[in-house]
Coordinates of C-alpha atoms in Angstrom, one line a residue:
Chain A
M601 CA 0.0 0.0 0.0
V602 CA 1.5 3.3 -1.1
T603 CA 0.4 6.1 1.1
L604 CA -0.1 9.8 0.3
N605 CA 3.0 10.5 2.3
S606 CA 5.2 8.5 0.1
Y607 CA 4.0 10.4 -3.0
L608 CA 4.6 13.7 -1.2
T609 CA 8.0 12.7 -0.1
L610 CA 9.0 11.6 -3.6
S611 CA 7.7 14.8 -5.2
A612 CA 9.4 16.9 -2.5
V613 CA 12.7 15.2 -3.3
L614 CA 12.2 15.6 -7.0
F615 CA 11.3 19.3 -6.6
S616 CA 14.4 19.9 -4.4
I617 CA 16.7 18.2 -6.9
G618 CA 15.3 20.4 -9.6
A619 CA 15.5 23.6 -7.6
V620 CA 19.1 22.9 -6.5
G621 CA 20.0 21.9 -10.1
V622 CA 18.8 25.3 -11.4
F623 CA 21.2 27.1 -9.1
T624 CA 24.2 24.8 -9.5
Q625 CA 24.1 23.8 -13.2
R626 CA 25.5 26.2 -15.7
N627 CA 24.3 24.6 -18.9
A628 CA 21.1 26.2 -20.1
L629 CA 19.7 22.9 -21.3
I630 CA 20.3 21.2 -18.0
M631 CA 18.9 24.1 -16.1
Y632 CA 15.8 23.9 -18.3
M633 CA 15.5 20.1 -17.6
C634 CA 15.8 20.8 -13.9
I635 CA 12.9 23.2 -14.1
E636 CA 10.9 20.5 -16.0
L637 CA 11.7 18.2 -13.1
M638 CA 10.2 20.7 -10.7
L639 CA 7.1 21.0 -12.9
N640 CA 6.7 17.2 -12.9
A641 CA 7.2 17.1 -9.1
V642 CA 4.2 19.5 -8.9
N643 CA 2.3 17.3 -11.3
L644 CA 2.9 14.2 -9.1
T645 CA 1.7 16.1 -6.0
F646 CA -1.4 17.3 -7.8
I647 CA -2.3 13.8 -8.8
A648 CA -1.6 12.4 -5.3
F649 CA -3.8 15.1 -3.7
S650 CA -6.4 14.7 -6.3
R651 CA -6.8 10.9 -5.5
Y652 CA -6.6 11.6 -1.8
L653 CA -9.3 14.3 -1.9
N654 CA -11.4 12.5 -4.5
D655 CA -11.5 15.7 -6.5
L656 CA -11.0 15.9 -10.2
G657 CA -9.7 19.5 -10.2
G658 CA -6.2 18.3 -9.7
H659 CA -6.3 16.0 -12.6
V660 CA -7.5 18.8 -14.9
F661 CA -4.8 21.1 -13.6
V662 CA -2.1 18.5 -14.4
F663 CA -3.3 18.3 -18.0
M664 CA -3.1 22.0 -18.3
I665 CA 0.4 22.1 -16.8
M666 CA 1.5 19.4 -19.3
T667 CA 0.0 21.4 -22.2
V668 CA 1.5 24.6 -21.1
A669 CA 4.9 22.9 -20.5
A670 CA 4.9 21.8 -24.1
A671 CA 4.4 25.4 -25.2
E672 CA 7.1 26.4 -22.8
A673 CA 9.5 23.8 -24.3
A674 CA 8.8 25.3 -27.8
V675 CA 9.7 28.8 -26.6
G676 CA 12.6 27.8 -24.4
L677 CA 14.3 25.5 -26.8
A678 CA 13.9 28.0 -29.6
I679 CA 15.7 30.6 -27.5
I680 CA 18.4 28.2 -26.5
M681 CA 18.9 27.1 -30.2
A682 CA 19.2 30.7 -31.3
L683 CA 21.7 31.3 -28.6
F684 CA 23.8 28.3 -29.7
R685 CA 23.7 29.3 -33.3
N686 CA 25.2 32.7 -32.3
K687 CA 27.6 31.8 -29.6
E688 CA 28.3 28.1 -30.1
T689 CA 27.7 27.6 -26.5
V690 CA 24.8 27.1 -24.1
N691 CA 26.8 27.7 -21.0
V692 CA 25.2 30.6 -19.1
D693 CA 28.6 31.6 -17.6
E694 CA 29.9 32.5 -21.0
I695 CA 27.1 35.0 -21.5
N696 CA 28.2 38.5 -20.7
L697 CA 24.9 39.8 -19.5
S698 CA 24.0 37.3 -16.8
K699 CA 26.1 38.8 -14.1
G700 CA 23.8 41.4 -12.6
Chain B
M80 CA -26.0 38.5 -23.6
K81 CA -23.4 37.1 -21.4
W82 CA -20.7 37.4 -24.0
M83 CA -20.9 41.2 -23.6
L84 CA -19.1 40.8 -20.3
F85 CA -16.3 39.2 -22.3
S86 CA -16.1 41.9 -25.0
P87 CA -12.6 43.4 -24.2
E88 CA -11.1 40.0 -24.3
I89 CA -12.9 39.0 -27.5
F90 CA -11.8 42.3 -29.1
Y91 CA -8.2 41.7 -28.3
L92 CA -8.4 38.1 -29.5
L93 CA -9.8 39.2 -32.8
A94 CA -7.1 41.9 -33.1
A95 CA -4.4 39.3 -32.5
L96 CA -5.9 37.1 -35.2
C97 CA -5.9 40.0 -37.5
F98 CA -2.2 40.4 -37.1
L99 CA -1.7 36.6 -37.5
L100 CA -3.3 36.9 -40.9
L101 CA -1.3 40.0 -41.7
S102 CA 2.0 38.3 -40.8
M103 CA 1.1 35.5 -43.2
T104 CA 0.8 37.9 -46.2
G105 CA 4.6 37.9 -46.5
R106 CA 5.8 41.3 -47.3
L107 CA 6.4 43.8 -44.6
H108 CA 4.4 47.0 -44.7
R109 CA 5.7 48.9 -41.8
R110 CA 3.5 51.9 -41.9
R111 CA 0.4 49.9 -42.7
D112 CA 1.0 47.5 -39.8
H113 CA 1.6 50.4 -37.4
H114 CA -1.5 52.3 -38.5
I115 CA -3.7 49.2 -38.1
A116 CA -2.1 48.4 -34.7
L117 CA -2.7 51.9 -33.5
A118 CA -6.3 51.9 -34.7
L119 CA -7.0 48.6 -33.1
A120 CA -5.3 49.6 -29.8
V121 CA -7.3 52.8 -29.6
A122 CA -10.5 51.0 -30.5
G123 CA -9.5 48.6 -27.7
V124 CA -9.4 51.5 -25.3
A125 CA -12.8 52.5 -26.4
V126 CA -14.2 49.0 -25.9
C127 CA -12.7 48.9 -22.4
V128 CA -14.2 52.3 -21.6
A129 CA -17.6 51.1 -22.8
S130 CA -17.4 47.9 -20.6
L131 CA -16.2 49.8 -17.5
Q132 CA -19.5 49.4 -15.7
L133 CA -20.1 45.8 -16.5
E134 CA -20.5 43.3 -13.6
G135 CA -20.9 39.6 -13.5
S136 CA -19.1 36.3 -13.6
L137 CA -18.4 33.8 -16.3
F138 CA -17.3 30.2 -16.7
S139 CA -18.9 28.7 -13.5
E140 CA -17.9 31.7 -11.4
T141 CA -14.2 31.3 -12.1
Y142 CA -14.0 34.6 -14.0
K143 CA -15.1 37.7 -12.2
I144 CA -16.0 41.0 -13.9
D145 CA -16.2 43.9 -11.5
L146 CA -15.2 47.5 -11.4
F147 CA -11.7 46.4 -10.2
S148 CA -11.1 44.2 -13.2
Q149 CA -12.6 46.6 -15.6
V150 CA -10.5 49.5 -14.3
F151 CA -7.4 47.5 -14.7
K152 CA -8.4 46.3 -18.2
L153 CA -8.8 49.9 -19.1
L154 CA -5.3 50.7 -17.8
L155 CA -3.9 47.7 -19.7
S156 CA -5.5 48.8 -22.9
V157 CA -4.3 52.4 -22.4
G158 CA -0.8 51.0 -21.8
L159 CA -0.9 48.9 -25.0
A160 CA -2.1 51.9 -27.0
L161 CA 0.7 54.1 -25.6
V162 CA 3.3 51.5 -26.4
V163 CA 2.0 50.9 -29.9
G164 CA 2.1 54.7 -30.3
I165 CA 5.9 54.7 -30.0
C166 CA 6.3 51.7 -32.3
S167 CA 6.3 53.7 -35.5
E168 CA 10.0 52.9 -36.0
L169 CA 11.0 49.6 -34.6
R170 CA 14.7 50.0 -35.1
G171 CA 15.5 47.9 -32.1
I172 CA 13.8 44.8 -33.6
Q173 CA 15.2 42.6 -36.4
E174 CA 13.5 43.5 -39.6
R175 CA 12.3 40.0 -40.6
Y176 CA 10.5 39.8 -37.3
E177 CA 8.8 43.2 -37.2
H178 CA 5.6 41.6 -38.3
E179 CA 5.5 39.5 -35.2
V180 CA 5.8 42.3 -32.7
Y181 CA 2.1 43.3 -32.9
L182 CA 1.2 39.6 -33.3
L183 CA 2.7 39.0 -29.8
L184 CA 1.8 42.3 -28.1
F185 CA -1.9 41.8 -28.6
P186 CA -2.2 38.3 -27.2
C187 CA 0.1 39.4 -24.3
T188 CA -2.4 42.2 -23.5
L189 CA -5.3 39.7 -23.8
A190 CA -3.5 37.4 -21.3
T191 CA -3.0 40.2 -18.8
M192 CA -6.7 41.1 -19.1
L193 CA -7.6 37.4 -18.4
L194 CA -5.3 37.6 -15.5
V195 CA -7.0 40.5 -13.7
S196 CA -10.3 38.8 -13.9
S197 CA -9.4 35.2 -13.1
I198 CA -10.3 33.9 -9.7
H199 CA -9.4 30.3 -10.2
W200 CA -5.8 29.1 -10.0
L201 CA -6.1 27.4 -13.3
G202 CA -7.1 30.6 -15.1
V203 CA -4.4 32.5 -13.3
Y204 CA -1.7 30.0 -14.2
V205 CA -2.6 29.7 -17.9
S206 CA -3.0 33.4 -18.5
L207 CA 0.2 34.3 -16.6
E208 CA 2.1 31.8 -18.8
L209 CA 0.5 33.1 -22.0
S210 CA 1.6 36.7 -21.2
S211 CA 5.1 35.6 -20.2
Y212 CA 5.7 33.5 -23.3
S213 CA 4.9 36.3 -25.6
L214 CA 7.3 38.5 -23.7
Y215 CA 10.1 36.0 -23.7
I216 CA 9.9 35.9 -27.5
L217 CA 9.5 39.7 -27.8
V218 CA 12.7 40.3 -25.7
A219 CA 14.6 37.8 -27.9
L220 CA 13.7 39.7 -31.1
R221 CA 16.2 42.5 -30.4
K222 CA 18.2 43.5 -33.5
D223 CA 21.5 43.0 -31.7
W224 CA 21.1 39.2 -31.7
T225 CA 23.4 38.3 -28.8
Q226 CA 22.0 40.9 -26.4
G227 CA 18.4 40.0 -27.2
I228 CA 18.8 36.3 -27.0
E229 CA 20.8 36.4 -23.8
A230 CA 18.3 38.6 -22.2
G231 CA 15.5 36.4 -23.5
L232 CA 17.2 33.3 -22.1
K233 CA 17.6 34.9 -18.7
Y234 CA 14.1 36.1 -18.6
F235 CA 12.9 32.7 -19.7
L236 CA 14.9 30.7 -17.1
V237 CA 14.0 33.0 -14.2
G238 CA 10.3 33.2 -15.3
V239 CA 9.9 29.5 -15.7
F240 CA 11.6 28.9 -12.3
A241 CA 9.2 31.4 -10.7
S242 CA 6.2 29.8 -12.3
A243 CA 7.3 26.3 -11.0
M244 CA 7.5 27.9 -7.5
M245 CA 4.1 29.3 -8.1
L246 CA 2.7 25.9 -9.0
F247 CA 4.2 24.4 -6.0
G248 CA 2.5 27.0 -3.8
M249 CA -0.8 26.3 -5.6
V250 CA -0.5 22.6 -5.0
I251 CA 0.2 23.1 -1.3
L252 CA -2.9 25.3 -1.0
Y253 CA -4.8 22.6 -3.0
G254 CA -3.6 19.9 -0.7
T255 CA -4.4 21.7 2.5
T256 CA -7.8 23.1 1.5
G257 CA -9.0 20.8 -1.3
T258 CA -10.0 23.6 -3.7
L259 CA -8.5 25.5 -6.5
D260 CA -11.2 28.1 -6.6
V261 CA -10.0 31.3 -5.1
K262 CA -13.5 32.3 -4.0
Q263 CA -14.0 29.1 -2.0
L264 CA -10.4 29.4 -0.7
A265 CA -11.3 32.9 0.6
Q266 CA -13.9 31.3 2.8
I267 CA -11.7 28.4 4.0
L268 CA -8.4 30.1 4.4
P269 CA -9.0 32.6 7.3
G270 CA -9.4 29.7 9.7
L271 CA -6.3 28.0 8.5
M272 CA -3.9 31.0 8.5
S273 CA -2.2 29.8 11.6
H274 CA -0.8 26.8 9.7
A275 CA 2.7 27.4 8.4
A276 CA 2.0 25.3 5.3
V277 CA -0.9 27.5 4.3
V278 CA 1.1 30.7 4.6
V279 CA 4.1 29.2 2.8
G280 CA 1.8 27.9 0.1
L281 CA 0.1 31.3 -0.3
L282 CA 3.5 33.1 -0.5
L283 CA 4.8 30.6 -3.1
A284 CA 1.6 30.9 -5.1
L285 CA 2.1 34.6 -5.3
S286 CA 5.8 34.3 -6.4
G287 CA 4.8 34.2 -10.0
F288 CA 3.6 37.7 -9.6
F289 CA 6.6 38.8 -7.5
F290 CA 8.5 37.7 -10.6
K291 CA 6.4 39.8 -12.9
L292 CA 6.6 42.8 -10.6
A293 CA 10.3 42.3 -10.0
V294 CA 10.0 42.0 -6.3
F295 CA 13.2 41.1 -4.4
P296 CA 14.0 37.4 -4.7
F297 CA 12.8 37.4 -8.3
H298 CA 14.2 40.8 -9.3
F299 CA 17.5 40.0 -10.9
W300 CA 16.2 39.5 -14.4
A301 CA 15.0 43.1 -14.6
A302 CA 18.2 44.9 -15.4
D303 CA 19.4 42.5 -18.0
V304 CA 16.1 42.1 -19.7
Y305 CA 15.5 45.9 -19.9
Q306 CA 18.9 46.4 -21.3
G307 CA 18.6 43.5 -23.7
A308 CA 15.1 44.2 -25.0
A309 CA 14.2 46.7 -27.6
H310 CA 13.1 50.0 -26.1
Q311 CA 9.5 49.6 -27.0
I312 CA 9.4 46.1 -25.5
A313 CA 11.1 47.3 -22.3
A314 CA 8.5 50.0 -22.1
Y315 CA 5.8 47.4 -22.4
I316 CA 7.3 45.3 -19.7
A317 CA 7.8 48.3 -17.4
T318 CA 4.2 49.4 -17.8
V319 CA 1.5 46.9 -18.9
S320 CA 3.1 43.8 -17.4
K321 CA 3.7 45.6 -14.1
V322 CA 0.1 46.9 -13.9
A323 CA -1.2 43.4 -14.4
A324 CA 1.0 42.0 -11.7
I325 CA -0.1 44.7 -9.2
A326 CA -3.7 43.9 -10.1
V327 CA -3.4 40.2 -9.3
L328 CA -1.4 40.8 -6.1
V329 CA -4.0 43.2 -4.9
R330 CA -6.9 40.9 -5.6
M331 CA -5.3 37.8 -4.2
V332 CA -4.1 39.4 -1.0
A333 CA -7.4 41.2 -0.6
M334 CA -9.3 37.9 -0.9
L335 CA -6.9 35.5 0.8
G336 CA -4.4 37.4 2.9
G337 CA -6.4 38.5 5.9
S338 CA -5.4 38.2 9.5
S339 CA -2.0 36.6 9.5
D340 CA 0.9 38.5 11.0
Y341 CA 3.4 36.1 9.6
F342 CA 2.2 36.8 6.0
V343 CA 2.3 40.5 6.6
H344 CA 5.8 40.3 8.0
V345 CA 7.2 38.4 5.0
L346 CA 5.6 40.9 2.6
A347 CA 7.1 43.7 4.7
V348 CA 10.6 42.1 4.4
L349 CA 10.2 41.6 0.7
S350 CA 9.1 45.2 0.3
V351 CA 12.0 46.7 2.3
V352 CA 14.6 44.6 0.6
S353 CA 13.2 45.4 -2.9
M354 CA 13.2 49.2 -2.2
T355 CA 16.6 49.2 -0.7
V356 CA 18.3 46.9 -3.2
G357 CA 16.5 48.6 -6.1
N358 CA 17.5 52.1 -5.1
L359 CA 21.1 51.3 -4.1
A360 CA 21.7 49.3 -7.3
A361 CA 20.2 52.1 -9.4
I362 CA 22.7 54.6 -8.2
A363 CA 25.6 52.6 -9.7
Q364 CA 24.0 52.2 -13.1
K365 CA 25.4 54.0 -16.2
D366 CA 22.9 52.5 -18.7
L367 CA 19.6 54.3 -18.7
K368 CA 17.5 51.2 -19.1
R369 CA 19.3 49.3 -16.3
L370 CA 18.7 52.3 -14.1
L371 CA 15.0 52.3 -14.9
A372 CA 14.9 48.6 -14.2
Y373 CA 16.3 49.0 -10.7
S374 CA 13.9 52.0 -10.1
T375 CA 11.1 49.6 -11.1
V376 CA 12.3 47.2 -8.4
A377 CA 12.2 50.0 -5.9
H378 CA 8.7 51.0 -7.0
A379 CA 7.5 47.4 -6.6
G380 CA 8.6 47.8 -3.0
Y381 CA 6.4 50.9 -2.5
V382 CA 3.4 49.2 -4.0
L383 CA 3.9 46.2 -1.7
I384 CA 3.5 48.6 1.3
G385 CA 0.1 49.5 0.1
I386 CA -0.8 45.9 -0.5
L387 CA 0.4 44.6 2.8
S388 CA -1.5 47.3 4.7
M389 CA -4.6 45.2 3.8
N390 CA -7.1 48.0 4.3
P391 CA -9.2 49.6 1.6
G392 CA -6.9 52.7 1.7
G393 CA -3.9 50.5 1.0
Y394 CA -5.6 48.7 -1.9
A395 CA -6.8 52.0 -3.4
G396 CA -3.3 53.4 -3.0
A397 CA -1.8 50.4 -4.8
I398 CA -4.4 50.8 -7.6
F399 CA -3.7 54.5 -7.8
Y400 CA 0.0 53.8 -7.9
A401 CA -0.5 51.4 -10.7
M402 CA -2.0 54.2 -12.8
A403 CA 0.8 56.5 -11.8
I404 CA 3.5 53.9 -12.8
L405 CA 1.9 53.5 -16.1
V406 CA 2.1 57.2 -17.0
M407 CA 5.4 58.0 -15.3
K408 CA 7.4 55.0 -16.7
F409 CA 5.9 55.4 -20.1
T410 CA 6.9 59.0 -20.3
V411 CA 10.5 58.2 -19.5
F412 CA 10.5 55.5 -22.1
L413 CA 8.9 57.9 -24.7
V414 CA 11.9 60.2 -24.1
L415 CA 14.3 57.2 -24.4
V416 CA 12.8 56.0 -27.6
K417 CA 13.0 59.4 -29.2
V418 CA 16.5 60.3 -28.0
A419 CA 17.9 56.8 -28.8
W420 CA 16.0 56.8 -32.1
D421 CA 18.5 54.4 -33.8
G422 CA 17.5 51.7 -31.3
T423 CA 20.8 51.4 -29.5
N424 CA 21.1 51.6 -25.7
L425 CA 21.6 55.0 -24.1
E426 CA 23.9 55.9 -21.3
V427 CA 22.6 58.4 -18.7
D428 CA 25.1 61.0 -20.1
G429 CA 23.6 60.4 -23.5
L430 CA 20.8 62.7 -22.4
A431 CA 23.2 65.6 -22.4
G432 CA 21.9 68.7 -24.1
L433 CA 18.4 67.4 -24.3
H434 CA 16.9 70.7 -23.2
R435 CA 18.3 72.3 -26.3
R436 CA 17.7 69.4 -28.7
S437 CA 14.0 69.1 -27.7
P438 CA 12.7 71.3 -24.9
L439 CA 9.4 69.5 -24.8
L440 CA 11.0 66.1 -24.2
A441 CA 13.3 67.6 -21.6
M442 CA 10.3 69.0 -19.8
A443 CA 8.4 65.7 -20.1
L444 CA 11.4 63.9 -18.6
M445 CA 11.6 66.4 -15.8
V446 CA 8.0 66.0 -14.8
A447 CA 8.2 62.2 -15.1
L448 CA 11.3 62.1 -12.9
F449 CA 9.8 64.4 -10.3
S450 CA 6.8 62.2 -10.3
L451 CA 8.9 59.0 -10.0
A452 CA 10.8 60.6 -7.1
G453 CA 7.5 61.5 -5.5
L454 CA 7.7 65.3 -5.5
P455 CA 4.5 67.3 -5.3
P456 CA 2.5 68.3 -7.3
T457 CA 2.8 65.2 -9.4
V458 CA 0.8 62.0 -9.6
G459 CA 3.7 60.1 -8.1
F460 CA 3.5 62.2 -4.9
T461 CA -0.2 61.5 -4.6
G462 CA 0.3 57.8 -5.1
K463 CA 3.0 57.6 -2.4
F464 CA 1.0 59.7 -0.1
L465 CA -2.0 57.4 -0.3
I466 CA 0.1 54.3 0.2
F467 CA 2.0 55.7 3.2
T468 CA -1.1 57.1 5.0
A469 CA -2.7 53.7 4.6
A470 CA 0.3 52.0 6.1
M471 CA 0.4 54.6 8.9
E472 CA -3.2 53.8 9.7
R473 CA -2.2 50.2 10.3
G474 CA 0.7 51.3 12.4
H475 CA 3.5 50.3 10.1
F476 CA 5.6 53.3 11.2
A477 CA 9.0 51.7 10.7
L478 CA 8.1 50.6 7.2
V479 CA 7.0 54.0 6.2
L480 CA 10.2 55.5 7.6
I481 CA 12.4 53.1 5.6
A482 CA 10.3 53.9 2.5
M483 CA 10.9 57.7 3.1
I484 CA 14.6 57.2 3.4
N485 CA 14.5 55.2 0.2
V486 CA 12.6 58.0 -1.5
V487 CA 15.5 60.3 -0.6
I488 CA 18.0 57.9 -1.9
S489 CA 16.1 57.6 -5.2
L490 CA 16.1 61.4 -5.6
Y491 CA 19.9 61.2 -6.1
Y492 CA 19.8 59.2 -9.3
Y493 CA 16.7 60.8 -10.7
L494 CA 18.4 64.2 -10.3
L495 CA 21.5 62.7 -12.0
M496 CA 19.3 62.0 -15.0
L497 CA 17.9 65.5 -14.8
R498 CA 21.3 67.0 -14.6
A499 CA 22.4 65.1 -17.7
A500 CA 19.3 66.4 -19.6
Y501 CA 19.6 70.1 -18.4
L502 CA 23.1 70.9 -17.3
L503 CA 25.5 68.7 -19.2
E504 CA 26.8 70.0 -22.5
P505 CA 27.0 67.2 -25.2
Q506 CA 30.5 66.1 -26.3
E507 CA 29.8 66.8 -29.9
Q508 CA 27.3 69.1 -31.6
C509 CA 23.9 67.3 -31.7
S510 CA 21.2 68.3 -34.0
P511 CA 17.7 69.1 -32.7
L512 CA 15.4 66.1 -32.4
S513 CA 12.6 66.2 -35.0
L514 CA 9.4 65.0 -33.5
S515 CA 6.2 64.3 -35.3
A516 CA 3.1 66.3 -34.3
P517 CA 1.3 63.3 -32.7
I518 CA 4.4 62.6 -30.6
K519 CA 4.6 66.2 -29.5
L520 CA 0.9 66.1 -28.6
L521 CA 1.4 62.9 -26.7
A522 CA 4.3 64.2 -24.7
G523 CA 2.4 67.3 -23.8
A524 CA -0.7 65.3 -22.9
L525 CA 1.4 63.1 -20.6
V526 CA 2.9 66.1 -18.8
V527 CA -0.6 67.6 -18.3
V528 CA -1.9 64.2 -17.0
M529 CA 0.9 63.8 -14.6
V530 CA 0.6 67.3 -13.1
A531 CA -3.2 67.5 -13.3
A532 CA -3.6 64.1 -11.6
G533 CA -1.2 65.3 -8.9
I534 CA -3.1 68.5 -8.2
F535 CA -6.7 67.2 -8.7
P536 CA -6.4 63.5 -7.9
R537 CA -10.0 63.3 -6.7
Y538 CA -11.5 61.6 -9.7
L539 CA -8.8 59.0 -10.0
M540 CA -8.8 58.5 -6.3
D541 CA -12.5 57.9 -6.2
L542 CA -12.2 55.5 -9.1
A543 CA -9.4 53.6 -7.2
R544 CA -11.5 53.6 -4.0
N545 CA -14.6 52.3 -5.7
A546 CA -12.6 49.6 -7.4
A547 CA -11.0 48.6 -4.1
Q548 CA -14.4 48.6 -2.4
G549 CA -15.6 45.8 -4.5
L550 CA -12.7 43.6 -3.4
M551 CA -13.4 43.4 0.2

């Protein structure tokens, strides 16, 4: 029997890995993947709560998050690609602006 | 006739579709596109004025139309019209993508309008993302590839991170209360505010808007994005997007925030740090847009004071301040766009000799800066006055004191800009700026509005009060 707590623990761990990754990784693609990990941790929590509360709202929200994340991937990867075409790098440390 | 309630949104959707079609026709007609955009944006203002008095709710009560939302929709549409007004020469944008500027600006405005009316987390989330994604792309369209793309990437990464935090907050609230509807939440939450999880969830759920408003932990994108984006786009981010963020924060805090000291304390800390960091960082800036970005961070701090006062006066003050920010910030950007007409970035010293090159713009800049600094008799003074009195009523004396000190600090760099415009002599001989008649008229009108709204703020104040009344 998997309890609500196990789901919450798992998603908390996933969310933390993602959040730490955003701050420690310097590769734009990996940072983006870490953020996706955070989003999926949220999705897992929504589903877990949704089952636990017997409420469909959470399920619907997860579908929306997945749809929006797809649009986000389109925008984000386009920007990262454009950066790579220009600079031949996706390392955010080699970008001049990102210091402030 | 329920669709009437939705008329501003429908109008902006149709306008966006119109530009979608135009962008498919292939060849670029710069003047034609600009004229159409301007006509549509002005018509949009008219639609918003016409729907100012509407009230009701849509989509199973998840979308609320009241005076508050309609006032903000009017502000957003005015903001869009003003920004489109300075888009006649988009020299900061790559030529092949000029089509797409309007195509993205209109849906972005539509999304901010959806945002101010949504009272369900799902609507809030989807419309926030729609407005953000349009802006990420708009920022990346800068003519100077590297600058634009880098700024776009930074904006994107910070923005997506903030929205992940926001979702996490929403899921905590969902788990603890079992509802995603803000109206139901407003009935359940007051009894639960002593739980740490609820307060943390609420704060995280608002972090998406802290990001939009450039409040402290999410402020570090502002300077780079303003610097990297084309002037017109930066103007849009500084005005329309900020106004929408203030609207959502006011509504959510008014509905959900009540009666938790802990929540107020956290907001107070965010506000103090934003003001101080913003003002101190602005002093060190050479680039005009970076300076404006940090001044925006500071202004976000002032607005938060009004919001965390959690009394009708505070909300009205925040609403009034949103109107003030729209006019003041836009005026500075108008001057920036005209002085840096070739689309390159401008140093503060680049304003040198402005009073001789264009006395009208210099005067507009002066009034706008006085207003930003909060000197009477300008609209900025009235806004700060309303916010600070509301905070004093709630006994936040220390907070107001810190804010006043910050206002004094901010005077320094606003006066530096003014000194550049009026006292510095340019290095080389600069020709007078030629302004078209509509732009002259616009600059004059902005000056009149800023001063008139400072001396006779009664009408706007009543509007803000009535809008805030509906929230409680």
